[in-house]
mmCIF file of C-alpha atoms in Angstrom:
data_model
loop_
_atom_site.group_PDB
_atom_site.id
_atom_site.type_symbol
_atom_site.label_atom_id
_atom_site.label_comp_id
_atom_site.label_asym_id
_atom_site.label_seq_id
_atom_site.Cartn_x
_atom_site.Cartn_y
_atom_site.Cartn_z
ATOM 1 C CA UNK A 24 0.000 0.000 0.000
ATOM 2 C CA UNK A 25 1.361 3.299 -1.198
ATOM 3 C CA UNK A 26 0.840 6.584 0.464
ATOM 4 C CA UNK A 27 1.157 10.416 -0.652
ATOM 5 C CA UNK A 28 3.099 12.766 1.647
ATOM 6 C CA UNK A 29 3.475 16.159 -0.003
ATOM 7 C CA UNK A 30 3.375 15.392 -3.271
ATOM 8 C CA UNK A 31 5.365 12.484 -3.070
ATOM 9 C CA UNK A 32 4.193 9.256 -3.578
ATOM 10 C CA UNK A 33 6.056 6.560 -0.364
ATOM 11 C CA UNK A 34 5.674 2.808 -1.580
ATOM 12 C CA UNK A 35 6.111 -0.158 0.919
ATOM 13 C CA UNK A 36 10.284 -0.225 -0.391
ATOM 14 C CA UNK A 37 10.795 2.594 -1.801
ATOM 15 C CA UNK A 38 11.599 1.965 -5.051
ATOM 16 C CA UNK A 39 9.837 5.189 -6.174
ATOM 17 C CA UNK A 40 8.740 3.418 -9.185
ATOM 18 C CA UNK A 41 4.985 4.540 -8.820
ATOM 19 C CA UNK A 42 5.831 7.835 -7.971
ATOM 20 C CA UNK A 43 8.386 8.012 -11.098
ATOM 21 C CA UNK A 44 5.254 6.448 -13.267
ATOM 22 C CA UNK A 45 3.060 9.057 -11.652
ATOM 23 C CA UNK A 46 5.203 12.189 -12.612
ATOM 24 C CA UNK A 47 5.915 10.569 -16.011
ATOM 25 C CA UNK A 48 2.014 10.312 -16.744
ATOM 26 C CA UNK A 49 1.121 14.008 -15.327
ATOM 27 C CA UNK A 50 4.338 15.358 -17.433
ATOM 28 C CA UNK A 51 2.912 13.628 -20.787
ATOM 29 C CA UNK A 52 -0.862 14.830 -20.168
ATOM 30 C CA UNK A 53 0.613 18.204 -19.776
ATOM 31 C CA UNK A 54 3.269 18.045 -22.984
ATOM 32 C CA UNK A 55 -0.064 16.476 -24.788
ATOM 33 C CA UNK A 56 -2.229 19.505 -24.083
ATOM 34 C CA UNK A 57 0.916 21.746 -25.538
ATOM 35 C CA UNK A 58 0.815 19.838 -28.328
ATOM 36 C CA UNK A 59 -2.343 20.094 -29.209
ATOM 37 C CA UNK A 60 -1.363 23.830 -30.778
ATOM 38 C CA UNK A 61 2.117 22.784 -31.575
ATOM 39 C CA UNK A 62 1.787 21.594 -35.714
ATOM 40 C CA UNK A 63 4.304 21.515 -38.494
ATOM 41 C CA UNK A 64 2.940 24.261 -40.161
ATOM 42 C CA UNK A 65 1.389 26.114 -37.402
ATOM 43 C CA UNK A 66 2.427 26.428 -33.811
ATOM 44 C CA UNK A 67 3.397 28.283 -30.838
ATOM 45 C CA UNK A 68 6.572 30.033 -31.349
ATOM 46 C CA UNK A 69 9.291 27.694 -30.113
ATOM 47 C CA UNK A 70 10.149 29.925 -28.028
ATOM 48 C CA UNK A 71 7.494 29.899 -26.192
ATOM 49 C CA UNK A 72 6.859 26.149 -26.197
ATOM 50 C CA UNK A 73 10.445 26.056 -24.571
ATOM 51 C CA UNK A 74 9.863 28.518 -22.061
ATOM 52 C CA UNK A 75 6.590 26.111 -20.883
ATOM 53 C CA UNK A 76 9.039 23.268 -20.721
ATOM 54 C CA UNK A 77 11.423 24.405 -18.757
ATOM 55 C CA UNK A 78 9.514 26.261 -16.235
ATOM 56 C CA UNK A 79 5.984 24.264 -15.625
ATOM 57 C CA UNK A 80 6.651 21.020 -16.877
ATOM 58 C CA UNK A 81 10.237 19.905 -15.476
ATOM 59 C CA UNK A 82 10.005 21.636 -12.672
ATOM 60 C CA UNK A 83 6.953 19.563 -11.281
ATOM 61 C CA UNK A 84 8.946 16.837 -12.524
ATOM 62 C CA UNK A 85 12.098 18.097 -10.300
ATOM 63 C CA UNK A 86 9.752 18.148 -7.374
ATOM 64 C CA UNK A 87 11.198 17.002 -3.907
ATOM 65 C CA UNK A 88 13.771 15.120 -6.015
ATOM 66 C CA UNK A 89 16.272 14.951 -2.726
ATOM 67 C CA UNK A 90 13.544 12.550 -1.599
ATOM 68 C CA UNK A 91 13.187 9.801 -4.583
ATOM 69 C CA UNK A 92 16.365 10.196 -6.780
ATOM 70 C CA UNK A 93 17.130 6.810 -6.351
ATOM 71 C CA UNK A 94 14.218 6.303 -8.427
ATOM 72 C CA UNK A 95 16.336 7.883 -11.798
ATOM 73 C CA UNK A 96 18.935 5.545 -11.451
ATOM 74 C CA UNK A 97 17.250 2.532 -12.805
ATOM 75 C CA UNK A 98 17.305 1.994 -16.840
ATOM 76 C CA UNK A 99 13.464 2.285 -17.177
ATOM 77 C CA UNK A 100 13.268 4.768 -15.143
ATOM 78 C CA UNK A 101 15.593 6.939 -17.318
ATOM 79 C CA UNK A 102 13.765 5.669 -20.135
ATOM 80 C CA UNK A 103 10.432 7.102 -19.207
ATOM 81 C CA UNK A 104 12.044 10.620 -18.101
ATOM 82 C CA UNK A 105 13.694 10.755 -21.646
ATOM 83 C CA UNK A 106 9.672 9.979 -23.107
ATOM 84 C CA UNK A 107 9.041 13.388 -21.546
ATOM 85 C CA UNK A 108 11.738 14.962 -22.524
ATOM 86 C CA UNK A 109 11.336 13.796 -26.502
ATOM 87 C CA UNK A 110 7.579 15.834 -26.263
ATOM 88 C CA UNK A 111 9.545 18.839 -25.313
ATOM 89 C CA UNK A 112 11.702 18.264 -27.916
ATOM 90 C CA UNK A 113 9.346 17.871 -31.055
ATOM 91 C CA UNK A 114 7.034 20.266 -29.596
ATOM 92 C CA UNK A 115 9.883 23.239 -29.913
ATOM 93 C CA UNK A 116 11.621 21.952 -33.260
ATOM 94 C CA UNK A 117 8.660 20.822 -35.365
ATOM 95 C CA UNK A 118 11.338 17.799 -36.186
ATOM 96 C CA UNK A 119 9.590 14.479 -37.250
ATOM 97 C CA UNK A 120 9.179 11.721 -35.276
ATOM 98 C CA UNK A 121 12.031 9.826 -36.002
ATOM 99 C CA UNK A 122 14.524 12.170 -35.194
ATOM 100 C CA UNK A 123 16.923 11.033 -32.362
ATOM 101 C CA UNK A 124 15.957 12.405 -29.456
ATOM 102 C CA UNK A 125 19.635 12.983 -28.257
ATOM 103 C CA UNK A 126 20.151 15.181 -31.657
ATOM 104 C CA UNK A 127 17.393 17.232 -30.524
ATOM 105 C CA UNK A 128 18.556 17.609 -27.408
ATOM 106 C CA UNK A 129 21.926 18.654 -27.951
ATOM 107 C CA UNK A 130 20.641 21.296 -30.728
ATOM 108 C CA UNK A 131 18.212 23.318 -28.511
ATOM 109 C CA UNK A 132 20.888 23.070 -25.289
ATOM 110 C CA UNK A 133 18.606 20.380 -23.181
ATOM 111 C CA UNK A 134 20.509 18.584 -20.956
ATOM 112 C CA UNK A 135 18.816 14.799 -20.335
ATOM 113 C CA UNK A 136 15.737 14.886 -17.469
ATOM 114 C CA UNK A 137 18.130 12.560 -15.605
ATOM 115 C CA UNK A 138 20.783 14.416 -15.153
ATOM 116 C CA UNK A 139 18.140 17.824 -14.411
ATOM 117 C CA UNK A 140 16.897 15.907 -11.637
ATOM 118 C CA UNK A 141 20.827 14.992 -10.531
ATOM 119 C CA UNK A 142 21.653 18.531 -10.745
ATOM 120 C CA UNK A 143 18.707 19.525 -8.824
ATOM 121 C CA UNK A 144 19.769 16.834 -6.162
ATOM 122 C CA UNK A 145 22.712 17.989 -5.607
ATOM 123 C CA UNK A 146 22.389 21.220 -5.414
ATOM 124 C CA UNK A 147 19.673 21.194 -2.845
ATOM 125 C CA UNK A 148 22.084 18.821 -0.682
ATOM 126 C CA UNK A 149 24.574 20.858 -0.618
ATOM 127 C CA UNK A 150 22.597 24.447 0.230
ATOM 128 C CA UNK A 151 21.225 22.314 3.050
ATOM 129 C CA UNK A 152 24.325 20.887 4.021
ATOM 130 C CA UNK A 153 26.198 24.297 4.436
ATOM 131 C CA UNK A 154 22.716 25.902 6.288
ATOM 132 C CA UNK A 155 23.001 22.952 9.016
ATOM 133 C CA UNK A 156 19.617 21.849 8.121
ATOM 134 C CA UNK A 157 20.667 18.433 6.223
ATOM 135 C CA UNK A 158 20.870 15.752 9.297
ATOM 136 C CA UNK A 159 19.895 12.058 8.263
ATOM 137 C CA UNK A 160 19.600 9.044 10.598
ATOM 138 C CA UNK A 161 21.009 6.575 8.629
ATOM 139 C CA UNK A 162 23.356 8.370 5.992
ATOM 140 C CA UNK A 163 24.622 5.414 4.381
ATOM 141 C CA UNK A 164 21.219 4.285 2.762
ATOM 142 C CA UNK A 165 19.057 5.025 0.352
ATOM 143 C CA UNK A 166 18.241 8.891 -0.780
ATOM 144 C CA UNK A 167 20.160 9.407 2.448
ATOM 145 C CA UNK A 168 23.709 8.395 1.184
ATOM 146 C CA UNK A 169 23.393 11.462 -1.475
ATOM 147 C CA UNK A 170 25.552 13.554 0.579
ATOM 148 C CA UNK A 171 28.146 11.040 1.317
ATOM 149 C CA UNK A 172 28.063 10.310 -2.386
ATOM 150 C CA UNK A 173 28.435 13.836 -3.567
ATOM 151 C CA UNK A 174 31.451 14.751 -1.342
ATOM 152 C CA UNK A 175 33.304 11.461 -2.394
ATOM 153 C CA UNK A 176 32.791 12.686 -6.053
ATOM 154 C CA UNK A 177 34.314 16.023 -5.771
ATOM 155 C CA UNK A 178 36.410 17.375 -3.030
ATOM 156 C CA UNK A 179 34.559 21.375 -3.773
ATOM 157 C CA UNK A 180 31.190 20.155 -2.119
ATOM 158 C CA UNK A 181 32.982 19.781 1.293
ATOM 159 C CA UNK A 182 33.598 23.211 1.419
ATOM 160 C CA UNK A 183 30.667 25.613 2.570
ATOM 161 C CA UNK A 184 29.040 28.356 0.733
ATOM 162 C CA UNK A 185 29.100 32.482 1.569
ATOM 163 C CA UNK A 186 25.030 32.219 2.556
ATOM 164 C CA UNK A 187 23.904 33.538 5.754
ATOM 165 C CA UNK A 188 20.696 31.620 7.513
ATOM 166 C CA UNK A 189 18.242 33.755 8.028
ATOM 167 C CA UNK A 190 17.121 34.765 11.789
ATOM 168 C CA UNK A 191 13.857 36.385 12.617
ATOM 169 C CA UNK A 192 13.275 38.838 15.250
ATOM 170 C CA UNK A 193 10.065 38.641 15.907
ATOM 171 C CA UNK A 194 10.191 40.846 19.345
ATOM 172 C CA UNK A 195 10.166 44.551 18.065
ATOM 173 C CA UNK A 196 12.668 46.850 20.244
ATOM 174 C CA UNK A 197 10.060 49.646 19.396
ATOM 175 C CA UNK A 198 6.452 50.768 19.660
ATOM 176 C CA UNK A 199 4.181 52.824 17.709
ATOM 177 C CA UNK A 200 1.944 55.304 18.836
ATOM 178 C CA UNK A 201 -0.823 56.677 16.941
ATOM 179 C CA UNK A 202 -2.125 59.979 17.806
ATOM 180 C CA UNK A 203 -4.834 62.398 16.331
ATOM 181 C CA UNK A 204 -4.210 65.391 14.563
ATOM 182 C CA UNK A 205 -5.477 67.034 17.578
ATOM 183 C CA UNK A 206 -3.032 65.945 19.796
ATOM 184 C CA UNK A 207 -0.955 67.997 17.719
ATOM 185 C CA UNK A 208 -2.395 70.857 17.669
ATOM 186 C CA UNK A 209 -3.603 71.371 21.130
ATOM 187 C CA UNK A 210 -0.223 72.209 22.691
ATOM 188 C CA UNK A 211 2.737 73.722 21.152
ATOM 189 C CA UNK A 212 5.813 71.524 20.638
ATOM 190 C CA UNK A 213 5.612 67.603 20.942
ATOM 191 C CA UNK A 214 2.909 66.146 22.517
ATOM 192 C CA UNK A 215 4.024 64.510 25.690
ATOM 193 C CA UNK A 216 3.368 60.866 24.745
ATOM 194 C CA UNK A 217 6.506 61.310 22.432
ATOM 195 C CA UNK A 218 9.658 60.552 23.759
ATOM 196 C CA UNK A 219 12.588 61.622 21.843
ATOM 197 C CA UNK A 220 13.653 63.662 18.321
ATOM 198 C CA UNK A 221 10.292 64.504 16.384
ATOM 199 C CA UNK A 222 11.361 64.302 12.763
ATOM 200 C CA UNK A 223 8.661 64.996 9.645
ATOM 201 C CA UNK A 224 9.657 63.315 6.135
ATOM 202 C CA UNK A 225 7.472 63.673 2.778
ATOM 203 C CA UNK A 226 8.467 62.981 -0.629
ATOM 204 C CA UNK A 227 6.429 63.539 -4.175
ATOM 205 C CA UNK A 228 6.291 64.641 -7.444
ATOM 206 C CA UNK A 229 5.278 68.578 -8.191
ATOM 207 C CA UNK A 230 5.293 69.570 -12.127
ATOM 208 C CA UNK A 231 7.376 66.490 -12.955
ATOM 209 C CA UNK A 232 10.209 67.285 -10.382
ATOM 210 C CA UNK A 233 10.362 64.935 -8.138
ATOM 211 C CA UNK A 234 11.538 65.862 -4.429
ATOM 212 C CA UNK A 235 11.832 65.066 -0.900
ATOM 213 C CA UNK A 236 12.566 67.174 2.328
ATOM 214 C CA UNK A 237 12.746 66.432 5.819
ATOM 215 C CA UNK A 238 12.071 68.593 9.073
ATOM 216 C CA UNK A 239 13.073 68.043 12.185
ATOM 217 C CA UNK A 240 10.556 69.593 14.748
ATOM 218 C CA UNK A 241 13.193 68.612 17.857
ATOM 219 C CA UNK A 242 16.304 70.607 16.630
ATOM 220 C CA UNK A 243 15.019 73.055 13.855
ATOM 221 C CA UNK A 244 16.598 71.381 10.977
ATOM 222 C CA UNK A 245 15.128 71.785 7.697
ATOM 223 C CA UNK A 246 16.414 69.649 4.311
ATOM 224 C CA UNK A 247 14.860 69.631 0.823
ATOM 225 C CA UNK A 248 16.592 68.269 -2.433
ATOM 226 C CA UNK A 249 15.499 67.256 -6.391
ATOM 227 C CA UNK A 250 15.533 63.826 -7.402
ATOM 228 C CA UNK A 251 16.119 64.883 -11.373
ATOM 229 C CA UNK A 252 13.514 64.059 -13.800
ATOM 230 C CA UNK A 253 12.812 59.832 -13.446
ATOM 231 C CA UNK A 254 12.378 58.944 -9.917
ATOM 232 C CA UNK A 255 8.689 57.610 -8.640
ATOM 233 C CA UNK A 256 7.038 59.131 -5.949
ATOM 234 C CA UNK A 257 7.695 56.053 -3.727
ATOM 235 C CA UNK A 258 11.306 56.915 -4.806
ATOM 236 C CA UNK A 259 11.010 60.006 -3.229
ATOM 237 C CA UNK A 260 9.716 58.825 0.054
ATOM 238 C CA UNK A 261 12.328 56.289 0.429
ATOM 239 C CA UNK A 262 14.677 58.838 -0.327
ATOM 240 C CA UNK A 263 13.461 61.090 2.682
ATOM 241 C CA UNK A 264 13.272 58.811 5.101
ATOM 242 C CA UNK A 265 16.837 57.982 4.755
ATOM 243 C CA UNK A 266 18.035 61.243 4.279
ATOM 244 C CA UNK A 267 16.249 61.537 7.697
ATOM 245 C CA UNK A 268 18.144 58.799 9.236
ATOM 246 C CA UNK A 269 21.890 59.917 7.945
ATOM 247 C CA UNK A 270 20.576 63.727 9.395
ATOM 248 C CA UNK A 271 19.520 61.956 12.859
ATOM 249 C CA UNK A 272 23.370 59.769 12.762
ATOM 250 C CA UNK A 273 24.799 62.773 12.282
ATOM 251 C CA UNK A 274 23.841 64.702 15.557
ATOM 252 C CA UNK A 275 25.172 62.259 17.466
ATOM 253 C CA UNK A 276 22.763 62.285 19.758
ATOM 254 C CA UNK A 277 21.633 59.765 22.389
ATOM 255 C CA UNK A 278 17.833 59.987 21.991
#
């Protein structure tokens, strides 16, 4: 009895032969619908049929491949990848049907679906490797030896790569107050819920010149530049708001 886990299809051994059959029959039905306004004569542009290839088809293909490579290794299973792979290839070159698939292949720059999925493989092993996040109970068997297996091959993949994990803050050292415009304008100065400098930025586009200015309330600085000719209005509000922040750094204040 076979069960589905995210798109992947676990068998009793894990051959990955159904799921392999599975992709291959989902691939074809897809290639098969492209087809149907791919002719000799009269087609998408090949282009096109390419670009559909290469980013819808193989890619759900590729799916969790770290998972059920082993399942490419075997000769039929390479077989029914390259069945895939030979739609693709007649849909974008019009060729006839007994062209070699290889020659087809090698003139529109397709590497085989086998080695795709290999790339793919190792690839995601090795980001996850580097990250930390690639930890396997049993590394010596099945889909878990691929790491083993891919620093054996080349001595490059034991070295890590310059990407940072990402780490989320998710406690704010800040808090935002929202007042009325007559909390403004009741009392001169800052109202007293505000702590600290008092800084105003705006930024937008008057008769095609964009510009931005800032105003600090706190020390009575005032700032206002052009932006030339091009920039957006968001452009412009970026561009205050930092302008604002290198004006704060540069009082060297504490507050």
């Amino acid at each position: 009895m076979s069960v589905k886990y995210l798109g992947v299809i676990l068998d009793p051994r894990l051959t990955w032969k159904e799921h392999v059959d599975v992709k291959v029959r989902k691939a074809q039905n897809s290639m098969w619908a492209c087809r149907r306004v791919c002719g000799v004569t009269w087609d998408l542009r090949p282009r096109v049929v390419h670009w559909l290839y290469v980013t819808i088809i193989r890619p759900s293909v590729t799916f969790a491949s770290l998972v059920w490579w082993p399942g490419c290794r075997t000769a039929s299973a390479k077989r029914k990848l390259s069945r895939i792979q030979r739609l693709a290839c007649l849909g974008i070159t019009a060729a006839m049907c007994t062209t070699h698939t290889n020659a087809m292949e090698a003139l529109i720059c397709l590497p085989p679906l086998e080695l795709v999925v290999q790339i793919e493989v190792w690839s995601a092993a090795h980001r996850l490797w580097s990250l930390g996040c690639l930890c396997y109970l049993h590394p010596n068997r099945g889909h878990s030896n691929i790491l083993m297996w891919l620093q054996q091959s080349d001595p490059v993949f034991n070295m890590g790569i310059d990407v940072i994990r990402s780490v989320f803050n998710l406690e704010p050292q800040y808090r935002v107050i929202m007042l009325t415009r007559e909390d403004w304008t009741k009392a001169t100065g800052a109202p007293p819920a505000v702590k600290g400098l008092v800084w105003f930025t705006d930024g937008s586009r008057m008769r095609e010149e964009p510009g931005a200015g800032v105003y600090g309330q706190s020390v009575g600085r005032r700032l206002s530049f052009s932006l030339g000719r091009y920039a957006t209005a968001f452009q412009a509000e970026i561009s205050a708001i930092l302008a604002c922040v290198y004006k704060i750094q540069s009082q060297n204040r504490s507050e």
